[in-house]
PDB file of C-alpha atoms in Angstrom:
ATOM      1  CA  UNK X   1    -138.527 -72.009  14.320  1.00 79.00           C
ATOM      2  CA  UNK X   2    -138.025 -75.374  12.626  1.00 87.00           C
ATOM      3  CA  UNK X   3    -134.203 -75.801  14.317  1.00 89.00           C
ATOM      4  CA  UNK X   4    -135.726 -74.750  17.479  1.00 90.00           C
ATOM      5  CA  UNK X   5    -139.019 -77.804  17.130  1.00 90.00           C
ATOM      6  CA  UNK X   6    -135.994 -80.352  15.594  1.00 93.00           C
ATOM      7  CA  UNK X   7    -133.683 -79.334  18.557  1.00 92.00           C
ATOM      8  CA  UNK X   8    -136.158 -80.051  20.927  1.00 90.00           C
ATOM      9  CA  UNK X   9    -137.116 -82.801  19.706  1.00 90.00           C
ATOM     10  CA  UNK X  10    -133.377 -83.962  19.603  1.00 93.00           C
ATOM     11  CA  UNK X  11    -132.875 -83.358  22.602  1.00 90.00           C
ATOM     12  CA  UNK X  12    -136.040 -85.004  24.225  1.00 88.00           C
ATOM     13  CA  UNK X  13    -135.472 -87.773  21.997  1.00 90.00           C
ATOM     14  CA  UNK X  14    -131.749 -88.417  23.330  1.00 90.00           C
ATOM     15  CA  UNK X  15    -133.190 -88.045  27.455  1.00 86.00           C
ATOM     16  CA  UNK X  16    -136.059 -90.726  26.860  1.00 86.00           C
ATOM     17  CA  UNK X  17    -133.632 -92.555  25.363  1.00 86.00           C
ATOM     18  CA  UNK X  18    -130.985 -92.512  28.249  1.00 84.00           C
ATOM     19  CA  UNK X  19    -133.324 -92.644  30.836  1.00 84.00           C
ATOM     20  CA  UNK X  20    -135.822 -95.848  29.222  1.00 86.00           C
ATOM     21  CA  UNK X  21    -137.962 -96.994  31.611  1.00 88.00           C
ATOM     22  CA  UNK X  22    -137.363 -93.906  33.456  1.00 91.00           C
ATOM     23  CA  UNK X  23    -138.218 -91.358  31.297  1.00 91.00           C
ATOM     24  CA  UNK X  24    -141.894 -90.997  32.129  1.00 92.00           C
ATOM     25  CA  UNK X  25    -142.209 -90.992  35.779  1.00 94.00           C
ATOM     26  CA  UNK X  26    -139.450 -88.455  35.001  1.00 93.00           C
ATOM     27  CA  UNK X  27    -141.030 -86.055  33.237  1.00 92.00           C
ATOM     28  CA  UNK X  28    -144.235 -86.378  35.519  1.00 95.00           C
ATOM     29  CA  UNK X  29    -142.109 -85.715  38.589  1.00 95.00           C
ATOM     30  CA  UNK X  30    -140.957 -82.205  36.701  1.00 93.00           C
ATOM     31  CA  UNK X  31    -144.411 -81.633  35.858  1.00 96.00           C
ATOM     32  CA  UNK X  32    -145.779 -82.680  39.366  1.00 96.00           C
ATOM     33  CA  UNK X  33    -142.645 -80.285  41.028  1.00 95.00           C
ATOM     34  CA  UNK X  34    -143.558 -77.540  39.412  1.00 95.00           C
ATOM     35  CA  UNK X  35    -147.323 -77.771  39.647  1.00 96.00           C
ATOM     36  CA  UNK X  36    -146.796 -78.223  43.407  1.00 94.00           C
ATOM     37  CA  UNK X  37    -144.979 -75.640  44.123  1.00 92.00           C
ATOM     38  CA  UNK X  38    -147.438 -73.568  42.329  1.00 92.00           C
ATOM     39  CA  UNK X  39    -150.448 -74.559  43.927  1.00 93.00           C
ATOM     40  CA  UNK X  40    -148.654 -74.480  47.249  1.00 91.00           C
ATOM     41  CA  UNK X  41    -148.013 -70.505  46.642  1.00 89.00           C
ATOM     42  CA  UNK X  42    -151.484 -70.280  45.702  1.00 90.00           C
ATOM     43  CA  UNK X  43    -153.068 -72.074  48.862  1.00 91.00           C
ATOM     44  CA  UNK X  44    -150.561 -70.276  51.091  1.00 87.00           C
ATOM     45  CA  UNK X  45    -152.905 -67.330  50.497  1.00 86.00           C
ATOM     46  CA  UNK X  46    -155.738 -69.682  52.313  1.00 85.00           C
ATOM     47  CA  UNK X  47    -153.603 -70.838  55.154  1.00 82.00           C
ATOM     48  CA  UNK X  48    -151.925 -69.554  57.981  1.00 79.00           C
ATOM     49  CA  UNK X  49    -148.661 -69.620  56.953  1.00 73.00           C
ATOM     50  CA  UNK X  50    -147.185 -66.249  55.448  1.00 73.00           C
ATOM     51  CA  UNK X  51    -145.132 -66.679  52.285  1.00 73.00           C
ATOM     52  CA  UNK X  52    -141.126 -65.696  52.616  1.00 74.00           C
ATOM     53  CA  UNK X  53    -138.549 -66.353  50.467  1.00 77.00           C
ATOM     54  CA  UNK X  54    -137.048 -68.555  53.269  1.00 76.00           C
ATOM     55  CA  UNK X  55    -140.142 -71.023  52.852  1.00 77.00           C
ATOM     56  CA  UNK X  56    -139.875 -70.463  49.232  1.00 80.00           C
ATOM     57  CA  UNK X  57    -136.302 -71.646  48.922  1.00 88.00           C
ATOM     58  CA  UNK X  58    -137.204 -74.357  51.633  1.00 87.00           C
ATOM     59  CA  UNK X  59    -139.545 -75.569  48.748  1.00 86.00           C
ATOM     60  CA  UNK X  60    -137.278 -75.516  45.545  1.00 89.00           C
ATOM     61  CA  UNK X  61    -134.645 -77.308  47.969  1.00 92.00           C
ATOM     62  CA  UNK X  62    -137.174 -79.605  48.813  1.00 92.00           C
ATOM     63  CA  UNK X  63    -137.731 -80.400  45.278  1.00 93.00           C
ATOM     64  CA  UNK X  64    -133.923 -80.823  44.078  1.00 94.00           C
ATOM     65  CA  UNK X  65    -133.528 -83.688  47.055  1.00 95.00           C
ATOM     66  CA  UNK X  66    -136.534 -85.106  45.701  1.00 94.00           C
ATOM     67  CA  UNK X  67    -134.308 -85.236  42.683  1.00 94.00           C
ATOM     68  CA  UNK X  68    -131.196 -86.431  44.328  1.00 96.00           C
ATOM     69  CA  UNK X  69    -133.447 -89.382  45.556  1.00 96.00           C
ATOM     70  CA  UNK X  70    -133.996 -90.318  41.697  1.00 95.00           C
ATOM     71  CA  UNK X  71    -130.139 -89.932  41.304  1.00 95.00           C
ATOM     72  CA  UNK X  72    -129.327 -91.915  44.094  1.00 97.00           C
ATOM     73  CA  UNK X  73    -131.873 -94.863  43.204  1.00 95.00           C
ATOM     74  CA  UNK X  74    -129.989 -94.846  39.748  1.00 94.00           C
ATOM     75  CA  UNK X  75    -126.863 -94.922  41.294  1.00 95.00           C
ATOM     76  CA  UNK X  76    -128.183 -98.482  43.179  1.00 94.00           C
ATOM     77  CA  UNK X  77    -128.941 -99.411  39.552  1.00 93.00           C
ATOM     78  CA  UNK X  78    -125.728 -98.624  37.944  1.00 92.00           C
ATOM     79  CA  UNK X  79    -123.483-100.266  40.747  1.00 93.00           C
ATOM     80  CA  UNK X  80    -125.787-103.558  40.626  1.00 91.00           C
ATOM     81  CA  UNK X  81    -125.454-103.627  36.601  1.00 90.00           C
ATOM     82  CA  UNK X  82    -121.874-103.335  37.537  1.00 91.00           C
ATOM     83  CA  UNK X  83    -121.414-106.291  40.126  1.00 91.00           C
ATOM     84  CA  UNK X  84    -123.552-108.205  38.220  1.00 88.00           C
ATOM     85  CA  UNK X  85    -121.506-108.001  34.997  1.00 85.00           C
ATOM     86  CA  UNK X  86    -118.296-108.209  37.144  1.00 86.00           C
ATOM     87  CA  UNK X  87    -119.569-111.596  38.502  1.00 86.00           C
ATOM     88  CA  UNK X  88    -120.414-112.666  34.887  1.00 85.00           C
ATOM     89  CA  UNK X  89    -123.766-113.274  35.517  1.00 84.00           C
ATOM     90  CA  UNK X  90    -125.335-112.196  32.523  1.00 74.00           C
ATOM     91  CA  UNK X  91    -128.446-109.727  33.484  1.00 76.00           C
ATOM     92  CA  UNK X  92    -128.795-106.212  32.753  1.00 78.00           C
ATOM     93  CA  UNK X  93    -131.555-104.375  34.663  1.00 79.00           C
ATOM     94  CA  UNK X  94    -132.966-100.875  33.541  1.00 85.00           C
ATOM     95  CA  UNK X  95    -133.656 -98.056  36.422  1.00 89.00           C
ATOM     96  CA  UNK X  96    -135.757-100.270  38.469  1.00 90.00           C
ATOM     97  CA  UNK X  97    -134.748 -98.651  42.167  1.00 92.00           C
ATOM     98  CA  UNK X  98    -134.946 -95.391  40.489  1.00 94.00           C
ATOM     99  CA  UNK X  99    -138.169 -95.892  38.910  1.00 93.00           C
ATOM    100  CA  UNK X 100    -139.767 -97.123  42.181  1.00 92.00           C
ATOM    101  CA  UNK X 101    -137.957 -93.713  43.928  1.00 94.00           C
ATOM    102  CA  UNK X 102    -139.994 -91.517  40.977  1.00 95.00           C
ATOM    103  CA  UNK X 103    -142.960 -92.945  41.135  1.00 93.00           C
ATOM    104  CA  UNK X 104    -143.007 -92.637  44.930  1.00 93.00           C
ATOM    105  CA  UNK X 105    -142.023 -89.352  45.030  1.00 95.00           C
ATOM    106  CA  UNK X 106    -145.076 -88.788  41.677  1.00 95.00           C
ATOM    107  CA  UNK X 107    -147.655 -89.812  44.387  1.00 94.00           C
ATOM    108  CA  UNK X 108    -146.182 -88.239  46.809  1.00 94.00           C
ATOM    109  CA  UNK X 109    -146.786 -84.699  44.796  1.00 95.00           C
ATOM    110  CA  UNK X 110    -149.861 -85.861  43.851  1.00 95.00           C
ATOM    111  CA  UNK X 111    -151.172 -85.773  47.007  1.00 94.00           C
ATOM    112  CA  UNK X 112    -149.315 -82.436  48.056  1.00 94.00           C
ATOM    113  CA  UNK X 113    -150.982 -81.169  44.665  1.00 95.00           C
ATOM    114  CA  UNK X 114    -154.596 -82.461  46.410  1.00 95.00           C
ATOM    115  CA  UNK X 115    -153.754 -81.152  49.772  1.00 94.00           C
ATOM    116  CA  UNK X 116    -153.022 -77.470  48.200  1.00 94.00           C
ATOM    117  CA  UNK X 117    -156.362 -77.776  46.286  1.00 95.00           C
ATOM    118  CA  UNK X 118    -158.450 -78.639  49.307  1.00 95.00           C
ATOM    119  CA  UNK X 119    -157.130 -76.087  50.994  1.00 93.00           C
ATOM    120  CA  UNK X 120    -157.913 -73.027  48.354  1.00 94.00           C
ATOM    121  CA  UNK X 121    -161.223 -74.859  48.518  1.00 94.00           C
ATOM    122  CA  UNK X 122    -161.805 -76.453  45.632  1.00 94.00           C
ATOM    123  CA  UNK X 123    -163.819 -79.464  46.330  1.00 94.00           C
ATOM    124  CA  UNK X 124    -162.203 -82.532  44.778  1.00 93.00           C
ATOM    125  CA  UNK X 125    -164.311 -85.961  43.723  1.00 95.00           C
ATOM    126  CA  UNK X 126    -164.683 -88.047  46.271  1.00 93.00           C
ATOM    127  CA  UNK X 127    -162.635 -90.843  44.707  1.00 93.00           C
ATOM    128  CA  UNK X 128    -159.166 -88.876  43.986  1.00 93.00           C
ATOM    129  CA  UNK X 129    -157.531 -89.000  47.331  1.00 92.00           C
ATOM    130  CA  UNK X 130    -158.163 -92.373  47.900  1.00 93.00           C
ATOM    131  CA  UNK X 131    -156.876 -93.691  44.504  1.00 93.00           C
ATOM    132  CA  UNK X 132    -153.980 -91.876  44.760  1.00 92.00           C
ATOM    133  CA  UNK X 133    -153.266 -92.881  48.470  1.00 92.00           C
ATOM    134  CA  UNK X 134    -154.273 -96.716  46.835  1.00 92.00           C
ATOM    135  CA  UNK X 135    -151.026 -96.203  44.278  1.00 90.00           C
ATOM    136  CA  UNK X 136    -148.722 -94.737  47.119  1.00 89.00           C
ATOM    137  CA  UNK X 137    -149.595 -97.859  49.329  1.00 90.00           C
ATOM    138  CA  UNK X 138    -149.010-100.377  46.458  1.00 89.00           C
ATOM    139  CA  UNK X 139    -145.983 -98.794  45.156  1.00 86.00           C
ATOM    140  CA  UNK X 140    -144.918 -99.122  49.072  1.00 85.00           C
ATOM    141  CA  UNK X 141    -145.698-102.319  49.426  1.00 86.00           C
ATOM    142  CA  UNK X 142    -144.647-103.933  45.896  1.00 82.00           C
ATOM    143  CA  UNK X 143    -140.810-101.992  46.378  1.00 74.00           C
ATOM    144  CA  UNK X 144    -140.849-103.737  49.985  1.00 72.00           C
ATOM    145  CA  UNK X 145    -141.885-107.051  48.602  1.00 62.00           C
ATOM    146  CA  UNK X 146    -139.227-106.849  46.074  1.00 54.00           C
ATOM    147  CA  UNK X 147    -136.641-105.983  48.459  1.00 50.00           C
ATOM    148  CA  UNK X 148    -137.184-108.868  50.969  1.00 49.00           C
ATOM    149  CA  UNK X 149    -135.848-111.658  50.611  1.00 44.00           C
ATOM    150  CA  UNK X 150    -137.086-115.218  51.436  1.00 39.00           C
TER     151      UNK X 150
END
């Protein structure tokens, strides 16, 4: 058990690592991913919509270009280290596109996560959606601000 728990912890140690600024929007998108699609199977039950493996898969697919988004915002990262050293200029930036992508995408299944609840019925404080809908507009509008120039 203890080469399992020191494995683990090995291995979590040497993604944070990697991934810096990254890590934790990271591992709340995984935990956000999973606890959508679960609460999405559980309000399909108070819905309409009939549950097939087709809508199923639609889902999980859903969820690995949500992950490709991440990949492709790190990408932009990589290739403007890249140019930048190239040029000489003499900045290194962590995963800031990619970080913006994850945290978008966090919201994002933090509302879907809300929606599904509503919709089983569970009545939600009054202040949740609109906090989280607050943090989906600034993340918005500070990416956008950062990406214009003057």
């Amino acid at each position: 058990m203890d080469k399992i728990k020191t494995t683990l912890i090995i291995v979590i140690s040497a993604i944070m690592d990697f991934l810096g600024i990254l890590a934790i929007p990271v591992f709340i998108m995984v935990a956000c991913n999973i606890i959508d699609y679960i609460t999405g199977l559980m309000a399909s039950k108070y819905r309409e919509e009939q549950i097939s493996s087709y809508i199923g898969i639609r889902g999980i697919t859903k969820k690995v270009c949500m992950w490709l988004l991440v990949l492709v915002g790190s990408f932009i990262d990589i290739i403007i280290n890249y140019t930048a050293e190239y040029m000489g200029i003499g900045f290194k930036i962590p995963f800031i596109v990619a970080t913006f992508v994850a945290v978008w995408i966090v919201v994002n299944e933090m509302l879907s996560i809300l929606e599904n609840i509503i919709d089983i019925g569970v009545v939600l404080p009054p202040f949740l959606m609109p906090i989280v809908r607050l943090i989906r507009k600034e993340v918005e509008s500070v990416a956008g601000e950062s990406g214009q120039t003057n």
